[in-house]
Amino acid sequence: MGRPIRQVDGDSHGSITEEDKLRDGCYGLLGRLLCAAPDAELLRLVSDIDGDETPLGQALAALARTARQTDVEPLGEEFQDLFIGVGAGELNPYGSYYLTGFLYEKPLAKLRQDMSELGIVKQDDVKEPEDHIASLCEIMGGLIRGSFGGPADLPTQQRFFERHLAPWARQFFTDMEGAASARFYAPVGTIGRLFMEIETTAFEMAA
């Protein structure tokens, strides 16, 4: 799939808080792991991740341990089984499908409208609809660090999250945790679920 969302060169990490840098990093990790199977370089980087004693930190540490025990070739097969399959993978990573049971439905139209208002476009060579979970994670990271014309304020981030991730992403990551084909991706599911819970709580507290 490659990088799904077109972003401006550079970023604005120097103008955002340390907390937001961590949020951007988590969205970036999820987006990269969900748009394609990791290559050898990404697998090496993931294996070096350190975790703290928080539940999210422990999930990150579990992913790093799994990465150190995983070869690149089986990861391609796992990604294929989970997200592509023959006709369909075990998991369907699109918001419209999770919310309506079908692709290219009203949630995608609403997303495209919001993307247009924010000046966000997908890459020309990306065929998948924009409500792919990897695209949504990339968009959230870009809003945080300012890849679409400057860091978005918190209400803008919250509106996008609550409209396009909160209604379904936690369930998607929960399903990934328990997917029969998931070995490397099981801790990715845990990270995603916990991070969606953290984001939901943080936005509620900030409201």
mmCIF file of N, CA and C in Angstrom, residues 75-188:
data_model
loop_
_atom_site.group_PDB
_atom_site.id
_atom_site.type_symbol
_atom_site.label_atom_id
_atom_site.label_comp_id
_atom_site.label_asym_id
_atom_site.label_seq_id
_atom_site.Cartn_x
_atom_site.Cartn_y
_atom_site.Cartn_z
ATOM 1 N N LEU A 75 6.270 -12.622 8.118
ATOM 2 C CA LEU A 75 5.455 -11.430 8.347
ATOM 3 C C LEU A 75 4.634 -11.074 7.122
ATOM 4 N N GLY A 76 5.221 -11.245 5.946
ATOM 5 C CA GLY A 76 4.465 -10.996 4.723
ATOM 6 C C GLY A 76 3.272 -11.911 4.608
ATOM 7 N N GLU A 77 3.464 -13.171 4.977
ATOM 8 C CA GLU A 77 2.360 -14.126 4.929
ATOM 9 C C GLU A 77 1.298 -13.787 5.967
ATOM 10 N N GLU A 78 1.732 -13.382 7.160
ATOM 11 C CA GLU A 78 0.782 -13.008 8.204
ATOM 12 C C GLU A 78 -0.039 -11.799 7.787
ATOM 13 N N PHE A 79 0.629 -10.797 7.236
ATOM 14 C CA PHE A 79 -0.080 -9.600 6.776
ATOM 15 C C PHE A 79 -1.098 -9.975 5.698
ATOM 16 N N GLN A 80 -0.691 -10.830 4.777
ATOM 17 C CA GLN A 80 -1.590 -11.281 3.702
ATOM 18 C C GLN A 80 -2.814 -11.972 4.284
ATOM 19 N N ASP A 81 -2.611 -12.874 5.216
ATOM 20 C CA ASP A 81 -3.727 -13.623 5.806
ATOM 21 C C ASP A 81 -4.666 -12.709 6.585
ATOM 22 N N LEU A 82 -4.097 -11.739 7.288
ATOM 23 C CA LEU A 82 -4.913 -10.867 8.133
ATOM 24 C C LEU A 82 -5.721 -9.858 7.336
ATOM 25 N N PHE A 83 -5.087 -9.205 6.360
ATOM 26 C CA PHE A 83 -5.683 -8.020 5.765
ATOM 27 C C PHE A 83 -6.028 -8.139 4.280
ATOM 28 N N ILE A 84 -5.550 -9.183 3.616
ATOM 29 C CA ILE A 84 -5.778 -9.291 2.176
ATOM 30 C C ILE A 84 -6.471 -10.599 1.839
ATOM 31 N N GLY A 85 -5.812 -11.722 2.100
ATOM 32 C CA GLY A 85 -6.401 -13.033 1.891
ATOM 33 C C GLY A 85 -6.721 -13.327 0.439
ATOM 34 N N VAL A 86 -7.433 -14.407 0.234
ATOM 35 C CA VAL A 86 -7.934 -14.759 -1.089
ATOM 36 C C VAL A 86 -9.379 -14.286 -1.145
ATOM 37 N N GLY A 87 -9.579 -13.122 -1.723
ATOM 38 C CA GLY A 87 -10.901 -12.500 -1.712
ATOM 39 C C GLY A 87 -11.054 -11.531 -0.558
ATOM 40 N N ALA A 88 -10.648 -11.942 0.644
ATOM 41 C CA ALA A 88 -10.726 -11.064 1.813
ATOM 42 C C ALA A 88 -9.852 -11.648 2.909
ATOM 43 N N GLY A 89 -9.258 -10.778 3.713
ATOM 44 C CA GLY A 89 -8.467 -11.224 4.839
ATOM 45 C C GLY A 89 -9.332 -11.499 6.052
ATOM 46 N N GLU A 90 -8.683 -11.959 7.114
ATOM 47 C CA GLU A 90 -9.420 -12.245 8.349
ATOM 48 C C GLU A 90 -10.017 -10.968 8.946
ATOM 49 N N LEU A 91 -9.323 -9.849 8.762
ATOM 50 C CA LEU A 91 -9.802 -8.563 9.269
ATOM 51 C C LEU A 91 -10.029 -7.612 8.112
ATOM 52 N N ASN A 92 -11.041 -6.764 8.240
ATOM 53 C CA ASN A 92 -11.310 -5.750 7.229
ATOM 54 C C ASN A 92 -10.963 -4.395 7.822
ATOM 55 N N PRO A 93 -9.897 -3.726 7.327
ATOM 56 C CA PRO A 93 -9.378 -2.534 8.007
ATOM 57 C C PRO A 93 -10.018 -1.218 7.585
ATOM 58 N N TYR A 94 -11.284 -1.228 7.194
ATOM 59 C CA TYR A 94 -11.939 -0.022 6.689
ATOM 60 C C TYR A 94 -13.082 0.409 7.604
ATOM 61 N N GLY A 95 -13.128 1.702 7.880
ATOM 62 C CA GLY A 95 -14.167 2.224 8.754
ATOM 63 C C GLY A 95 -15.569 1.964 8.252
ATOM 64 N N SER A 96 -15.802 2.153 6.957
ATOM 65 C CA SER A 96 -17.143 1.941 6.406
ATOM 66 C C SER A 96 -17.622 0.520 6.647
ATOM 67 N N TYR A 97 -16.717 -0.434 6.479
ATOM 68 C CA TYR A 97 -17.109 -1.835 6.670
ATOM 69 C C TYR A 97 -17.478 -2.085 8.130
ATOM 70 N N TYR A 98 -16.660 -1.585 9.056
ATOM 71 C CA TYR A 98 -16.945 -1.820 10.476
ATOM 72 C C TYR A 98 -18.254 -1.165 10.905
ATOM 73 N N LEU A 99 -18.565 -0.016 10.332
ATOM 74 C CA LEU A 99 -19.731 0.737 10.773
ATOM 75 C C LEU A 99 -21.011 0.370 10.033
ATOM 76 N N THR A 100 -20.887 -0.125 8.795
ATOM 77 C CA THR A 100 -22.088 -0.407 8.002
ATOM 78 C C THR A 100 -22.140 -1.829 7.444
ATOM 79 N N GLY A 101 -21.007 -2.532 7.441
ATOM 80 C CA GLY A 101 -20.953 -3.857 6.833
ATOM 81 C C GLY A 101 -20.610 -3.830 5.350
ATOM 82 N N PHE A 102 -20.386 -2.638 4.803
ATOM 83 C CA PHE A 102 -20.079 -2.494 3.380
ATOM 84 C C PHE A 102 -18.975 -1.460 3.191
ATOM 85 N N LEU A 103 -18.244 -1.579 2.084
ATOM 86 C CA LEU A 103 -17.237 -0.587 1.729
ATOM 87 C C LEU A 103 -17.881 0.585 1.000
ATOM 88 N N TYR A 104 -17.171 1.711 0.969
ATOM 89 C CA TYR A 104 -17.584 2.894 0.199
ATOM 90 C C TYR A 104 -18.969 3.397 0.612
ATOM 91 N N GLU A 105 -19.220 3.392 1.911
ATOM 92 C CA GLU A 105 -20.509 3.855 2.407
ATOM 93 C C GLU A 105 -20.387 5.271 3.000
ATOM 94 N N LYS A 106 -21.447 5.723 3.662
ATOM 95 C CA LYS A 106 -21.536 7.096 4.155
ATOM 96 C C LYS A 106 -20.364 7.516 5.038
ATOM 97 N N PRO A 107 -19.819 6.632 5.910
ATOM 98 C CA PRO A 107 -18.664 7.074 6.703
ATOM 99 C C PRO A 107 -17.481 7.516 5.842
ATOM 100 N N LEU A 108 -17.275 6.874 4.698
ATOM 101 C CA LEU A 108 -16.193 7.279 3.798
ATOM 102 C C LEU A 108 -16.486 8.641 3.181
ATOM 103 N N ALA A 109 -17.730 8.886 2.806
ATOM 104 C CA ALA A 109 -18.095 10.189 2.241
ATOM 105 C C ALA A 109 -17.866 11.305 3.250
ATOM 106 N N LYS A 110 -18.229 11.064 4.517
ATOM 107 C CA LYS A 110 -17.999 12.067 5.560
ATOM 108 C C LYS A 110 -16.512 12.307 5.772
ATOM 109 N N LEU A 111 -15.722 11.229 5.730
ATOM 110 C CA LEU A 111 -14.278 11.367 5.877
ATOM 111 C C LEU A 111 -13.701 12.203 4.747
ATOM 112 N N ARG A 112 -14.099 11.911 3.521
ATOM 113 C CA ARG A 112 -13.572 12.663 2.382
ATOM 114 C C ARG A 112 -13.926 14.146 2.487
ATOM 115 N N GLN A 113 -15.112 14.442 2.977
ATOM 116 C CA GLN A 113 -15.496 15.840 3.156
ATOM 117 C C GLN A 113 -14.603 16.520 4.193
ATOM 118 N N ASP A 114 -14.369 15.853 5.309
ATOM 119 C CA ASP A 114 -13.516 16.430 6.349
ATOM 120 C C ASP A 114 -12.077 16.564 5.870
ATOM 121 N N MET A 115 -11.581 15.573 5.127
ATOM 122 C CA MET A 115 -10.230 15.669 4.579
ATOM 123 C C MET A 115 -10.099 16.868 3.651
ATOM 124 N N SER A 116 -11.102 17.074 2.820
ATOM 125 C CA SER A 116 -11.076 18.209 1.901
ATOM 126 C C SER A 116 -11.025 19.528 2.656
ATOM 127 N N GLU A 117 -11.811 19.637 3.713
ATOM 128 C CA GLU A 117 -11.830 20.866 4.502
ATOM 129 C C GLU A 117 -10.495 21.118 5.198
ATOM 130 N N LEU A 118 -9.774 20.027 5.526
ATOM 131 C CA LEU A 118 -8.488 20.148 6.203
ATOM 132 C C LEU A 118 -7.323 20.229 5.228
ATOM 133 N N GLY A 119 -7.591 20.125 3.933
ATOM 134 C CA GLY A 119 -6.532 20.176 2.936
ATOM 135 C C GLY A 119 -5.707 18.916 2.866
ATOM 136 N N ILE A 120 -6.316 17.774 3.158
ATOM 137 C CA ILE A 120 -5.607 16.493 3.182
ATOM 138 C C ILE A 120 -6.004 15.684 1.954
ATOM 139 N N VAL A 121 -5.024 15.165 1.229
ATOM 140 C CA VAL A 121 -5.291 14.310 0.069
ATOM 141 C C VAL A 121 -4.456 13.048 0.177
ATOM 142 N N LYS A 122 -4.955 11.968 -0.424
ATOM 143 C CA LYS A 122 -4.183 10.732 -0.412
ATOM 144 C C LYS A 122 -3.198 10.734 -1.579
ATOM 145 N N GLN A 123 -2.218 9.861 -1.492
ATOM 146 C CA GLN A 123 -1.234 9.721 -2.556
ATOM 147 C C GLN A 123 -1.919 9.252 -3.835
ATOM 148 N N ASP A 124 -1.413 9.710 -4.978
ATOM 149 C CA ASP A 124 -2.043 9.394 -6.262
ATOM 150 C C ASP A 124 -2.037 7.902 -6.563
ATOM 151 N N ASP A 125 -1.021 7.175 -6.079
ATOM 152 C CA ASP A 125 -0.900 5.760 -6.424
ATOM 153 C C ASP A 125 -1.585 4.830 -5.428
ATOM 154 N N VAL A 126 -2.279 5.395 -4.448
ATOM 155 C CA VAL A 126 -2.973 4.571 -3.451
ATOM 156 C C VAL A 126 -4.385 4.262 -3.943
ATOM 157 N N LYS A 127 -4.699 2.975 -4.043
ATOM 158 C CA LYS A 127 -6.001 2.545 -4.566
ATOM 159 C C LYS A 127 -7.034 2.336 -3.454
ATOM 160 N N GLU A 128 -6.578 2.036 -2.248
ATOM 161 C CA GLU A 128 -7.506 1.753 -1.161
ATOM 162 C C GLU A 128 -8.283 3.001 -0.764
ATOM 163 N N PRO A 129 -9.530 2.850 -0.332
ATOM 164 C CA PRO A 129 -10.288 4.011 0.157
ATOM 165 C C PRO A 129 -9.633 4.622 1.384
ATOM 166 N N GLU A 130 -9.913 5.884 1.604
ATOM 167 C CA GLU A 130 -9.232 6.651 2.631
ATOM 168 C C GLU A 130 -9.567 6.231 4.052
ATOM 169 N N ASP A 131 -10.633 5.457 4.249
ATOM 170 C CA ASP A 131 -10.979 5.056 5.610
ATOM 171 C C ASP A 131 -10.250 3.799 6.060
ATOM 172 N N HIS A 132 -9.167 3.430 5.375
ATOM 173 C CA HIS A 132 -8.276 2.381 5.856
ATOM 174 C C HIS A 132 -7.664 2.844 7.180
ATOM 175 N N ILE A 133 -7.531 1.935 8.135
ATOM 176 C CA ILE A 133 -7.029 2.303 9.456
ATOM 177 C C ILE A 133 -5.644 2.937 9.383
ATOM 178 N N ALA A 134 -4.792 2.487 8.457
ATOM 179 C CA ALA A 134 -3.456 3.071 8.324
ATOM 180 C C ALA A 134 -3.544 4.533 7.904
ATOM 181 N N SER A 135 -4.436 4.837 6.980
ATOM 182 C CA SER A 135 -4.607 6.224 6.537
ATOM 183 C C SER A 135 -5.073 7.106 7.678
ATOM 184 N N LEU A 136 -6.021 6.623 8.460
ATOM 185 C CA LEU A 136 -6.549 7.423 9.562
ATOM 186 C C LEU A 136 -5.492 7.684 10.620
ATOM 187 N N CYS A 137 -4.644 6.680 10.894
ATOM 188 C CA CYS A 137 -3.552 6.895 11.847
ATOM 189 C C CYS A 137 -2.556 7.909 11.298
ATOM 190 N N GLU A 138 -2.263 7.829 10.009
ATOM 191 C CA GLU A 138 -1.354 8.812 9.402
ATOM 192 C C GLU A 138 -1.934 10.223 9.482
ATOM 193 N N ILE A 139 -3.218 10.340 9.244
ATOM 194 C CA ILE A 139 -3.843 11.661 9.309
ATOM 195 C C ILE A 139 -3.763 12.227 10.720
ATOM 196 N N MET A 140 -4.070 11.417 11.724
ATOM 197 C CA MET A 140 -4.001 11.916 13.098
ATOM 198 C C MET A 140 -2.583 12.356 13.448
ATOM 199 N N GLY A 141 -1.587 11.550 13.058
ATOM 200 C CA GLY A 141 -0.212 11.954 13.313
ATOM 201 C C GLY A 141 0.138 13.251 12.607
ATOM 202 N N GLY A 142 -0.324 13.390 11.359
ATOM 203 C CA GLY A 142 -0.057 14.611 10.600
ATOM 204 C C GLY A 142 -0.719 15.829 11.209
ATOM 205 N N LEU A 143 -1.930 15.661 11.727
ATOM 206 C CA LEU A 143 -2.600 16.775 12.404
ATOM 207 C C LEU A 143 -1.824 17.200 13.642
ATOM 208 N N ILE A 144 -1.304 16.237 14.377
ATOM 209 C CA ILE A 144 -0.578 16.548 15.603
ATOM 210 C C ILE A 144 0.714 17.309 15.303
ATOM 211 N N ARG A 145 1.494 16.816 14.343
ATOM 212 C CA ARG A 145 2.817 17.405 14.117
ATOM 213 C C ARG A 145 2.803 18.545 13.111
ATOM 214 N N GLY A 146 1.711 18.733 12.384
ATOM 215 C CA GLY A 146 1.613 19.857 11.483
ATOM 216 C C GLY A 146 1.996 19.568 10.053
ATOM 217 N N SER A 147 1.674 18.394 9.556
ATOM 218 C CA SER A 147 2.022 18.025 8.187
ATOM 219 C C SER A 147 1.022 18.522 7.149
ATOM 220 N N PHE A 148 -0.019 19.190 7.584
ATOM 221 C CA PHE A 148 -1.023 19.701 6.656
ATOM 222 C C PHE A 148 -1.176 21.207 6.806
ATOM 223 N N GLY A 149 -0.060 21.880 7.069
ATOM 224 C CA GLY A 149 -0.101 23.339 7.151
ATOM 225 C C GLY A 149 0.017 23.882 8.550
ATOM 226 N N GLY A 150 0.605 23.144 9.465
ATOM 227 C CA GLY A 150 0.767 23.585 10.843
ATOM 228 C C GLY A 150 0.009 22.672 11.785
ATOM 229 N N PRO A 151 0.505 22.488 13.023
ATOM 230 C CA PRO A 151 -0.172 21.615 13.979
ATOM 231 C C PRO A 151 -1.627 22.028 14.186
ATOM 232 N N ALA A 152 -2.528 21.052 14.121
ATOM 233 C CA ALA A 152 -3.944 21.334 14.347
ATOM 234 C C ALA A 152 -4.199 21.560 15.831
ATOM 235 N N ASP A 153 -5.128 22.451 16.143
ATOM 236 C CA ASP A 153 -5.470 22.652 17.548
ATOM 237 C C ASP A 153 -6.210 21.428 18.077
ATOM 238 N N LEU A 154 -6.318 21.364 19.399
ATOM 239 C CA LEU A 154 -6.896 20.178 20.031
ATOM 240 C C LEU A 154 -8.342 19.932 19.606
ATOM 241 N N PRO A 155 -9.198 20.968 19.498
ATOM 242 C CA PRO A 155 -10.564 20.709 19.038
ATOM 243 C C PRO A 155 -10.622 20.086 17.642
ATOM 244 N N THR A 156 -9.718 20.492 16.755
ATOM 245 C CA THR A 156 -9.694 19.899 15.412
ATOM 246 C C THR A 156 -9.278 18.442 15.483
ATOM 247 N N GLN A 157 -8.251 18.151 16.268
ATOM 248 C CA GLN A 157 -7.834 16.763 16.447
ATOM 249 C C GLN A 157 -8.966 15.930 17.040
ATOM 250 N N GLN A 158 -9.622 16.479 18.062
ATOM 251 C CA GLN A 158 -10.692 15.747 18.727
ATOM 252 C C GLN A 158 -11.854 15.483 17.774
ATOM 253 N N ARG A 159 -12.205 16.457 16.991
ATOM 254 C CA ARG A 159 -13.321 16.279 16.055
ATOM 255 C C ARG A 159 -13.013 15.169 15.053
ATOM 256 N N PHE A 160 -11.797 15.179 14.523
ATOM 257 C CA PHE A 160 -11.443 14.147 13.550
ATOM 258 C C PHE A 160 -11.437 12.772 14.220
ATOM 259 N N PHE A 161 -10.835 12.687 15.384
ATOM 260 C CA PHE A 161 -10.770 11.408 16.098
ATOM 261 C C PHE A 161 -12.159 10.868 16.408
ATOM 262 N N GLU A 162 -13.009 11.729 16.947
ATOM 263 C CA GLU A 162 -14.335 11.276 17.371
ATOM 264 C C GLU A 162 -15.229 10.916 16.190
ATOM 265 N N ARG A 163 -15.019 11.529 15.052
ATOM 266 C CA ARG A 163 -15.830 11.231 13.874
ATOM 267 C C ARG A 163 -15.349 9.989 13.120
ATOM 268 N N HIS A 164 -14.026 9.766 13.095
ATOM 269 C CA HIS A 164 -13.499 8.785 12.153
ATOM 270 C C HIS A 164 -12.703 7.638 12.771
ATOM 271 N N LEU A 165 -12.337 7.730 14.038
ATOM 272 C CA LEU A 165 -11.635 6.624 14.692
ATOM 273 C C LEU A 165 -12.401 6.060 15.890
ATOM 274 N N ALA A 166 -12.901 6.944 16.737
ATOM 275 C CA ALA A 166 -13.563 6.494 17.960
ATOM 276 C C ALA A 166 -14.716 5.510 17.723
ATOM 277 N N PRO A 167 -15.515 5.659 16.661
ATOM 278 C CA PRO A 167 -16.662 4.763 16.515
ATOM 279 C C PRO A 167 -16.314 3.301 16.209
ATOM 280 N N TRP A 168 -15.066 3.025 15.788
ATOM 281 C CA TRP A 168 -14.788 1.650 15.357
ATOM 282 C C TRP A 168 -13.369 1.156 15.596
ATOM 283 N N ALA A 169 -12.385 2.043 15.751
ATOM 284 C CA ALA A 169 -10.988 1.608 15.766
ATOM 285 C C ALA A 169 -10.670 0.717 16.969
ATOM 286 N N ARG A 170 -11.242 1.024 18.141
ATOM 287 C CA ARG A 170 -10.962 0.192 19.310
ATOM 288 C C ARG A 170 -11.427 -1.234 19.055
ATOM 289 N N GLN A 171 -12.602 -1.401 18.453
ATOM 290 C CA GLN A 171 -13.090 -2.747 18.158
ATOM 291 C C GLN A 171 -12.215 -3.443 17.133
ATOM 292 N N PHE A 172 -11.755 -2.702 16.137
ATOM 293 C CA PHE A 172 -10.853 -3.280 15.143
ATOM 294 C C PHE A 172 -9.585 -3.818 15.805
ATOM 295 N N PHE A 173 -8.974 -3.025 16.680
ATOM 296 C CA PHE A 173 -7.751 -3.473 17.332
ATOM 297 C C PHE A 173 -8.019 -4.629 18.291
ATOM 298 N N THR A 174 -9.174 -4.628 18.946
ATOM 299 C CA THR A 174 -9.549 -5.757 19.794
ATOM 300 C C THR A 174 -9.668 -7.028 18.958
ATOM 301 N N ASP A 175 -10.284 -6.917 17.797
ATOM 302 C CA ASP A 175 -10.390 -8.066 16.903
ATOM 303 C C ASP A 175 -9.011 -8.541 16.443
ATOM 304 N N MET A 176 -8.092 -7.614 16.229
ATOM 305 C CA MET A 176 -6.739 -7.987 15.822
ATOM 306 C C MET A 176 -6.037 -8.777 16.931
ATOM 307 N N GLU A 177 -6.234 -8.363 18.170
ATOM 308 C CA GLU A 177 -5.625 -9.081 19.294
ATOM 309 C C GLU A 177 -5.991 -10.562 19.284
ATOM 310 N N GLY A 178 -7.234 -10.855 18.923
ATOM 311 C CA GLY A 178 -7.706 -12.226 18.989
ATOM 312 C C GLY A 178 -7.748 -12.952 17.656
ATOM 313 N N ALA A 179 -7.230 -12.343 16.602
ATOM 314 C CA ALA A 179 -7.303 -12.956 15.272
ATOM 315 C C ALA A 179 -6.464 -14.228 15.213
ATOM 316 N N ALA A 180 -7.005 -15.240 14.566
ATOM 317 C CA ALA A 180 -6.317 -16.526 14.484
ATOM 318 C C ALA A 180 -4.990 -16.418 13.750
ATOM 319 N N SER A 181 -4.897 -15.515 12.779
ATOM 320 C CA SER A 181 -3.682 -15.380 11.968
ATOM 321 C C SER A 181 -2.633 -14.481 12.613
ATOM 322 N N ALA A 182 -2.973 -13.840 13.720
ATOM 323 C CA ALA A 182 -2.099 -12.821 14.298
ATOM 324 C C ALA A 182 -1.107 -13.435 15.275
ATOM 325 N N ARG A 183 0.164 -13.279 14.968
ATOM 326 C CA ARG A 183 1.233 -13.566 15.919
ATOM 327 C C ARG A 183 1.970 -12.271 16.199
ATOM 328 N N PHE A 184 2.709 -11.776 15.230
ATOM 329 C CA PHE A 184 3.337 -10.462 15.364
ATOM 330 C C PHE A 184 2.288 -9.384 15.580
ATOM 331 N N TYR A 185 1.155 -9.496 14.899
ATOM 332 C CA TYR A 185 0.149 -8.426 14.949
ATOM 333 C C TYR A 185 -0.748 -8.478 16.175
ATOM 334 N N ALA A 186 -0.686 -9.541 16.967
ATOM 335 C CA ALA A 186 -1.483 -9.563 18.192
ATOM 336 C C ALA A 186 -1.071 -8.442 19.157
ATOM 337 N N PRO A 187 0.232 -8.258 19.459
ATOM 338 C CA PRO A 187 0.593 -7.113 20.301
ATOM 339 C C PRO A 187 0.376 -5.766 19.624
ATOM 340 N N VAL A 188 0.412 -5.725 18.285
ATOM 341 C CA VAL A 188 0.041 -4.484 17.595
ATOM 342 C C VAL A 188 -1.414 -4.144 17.914
#
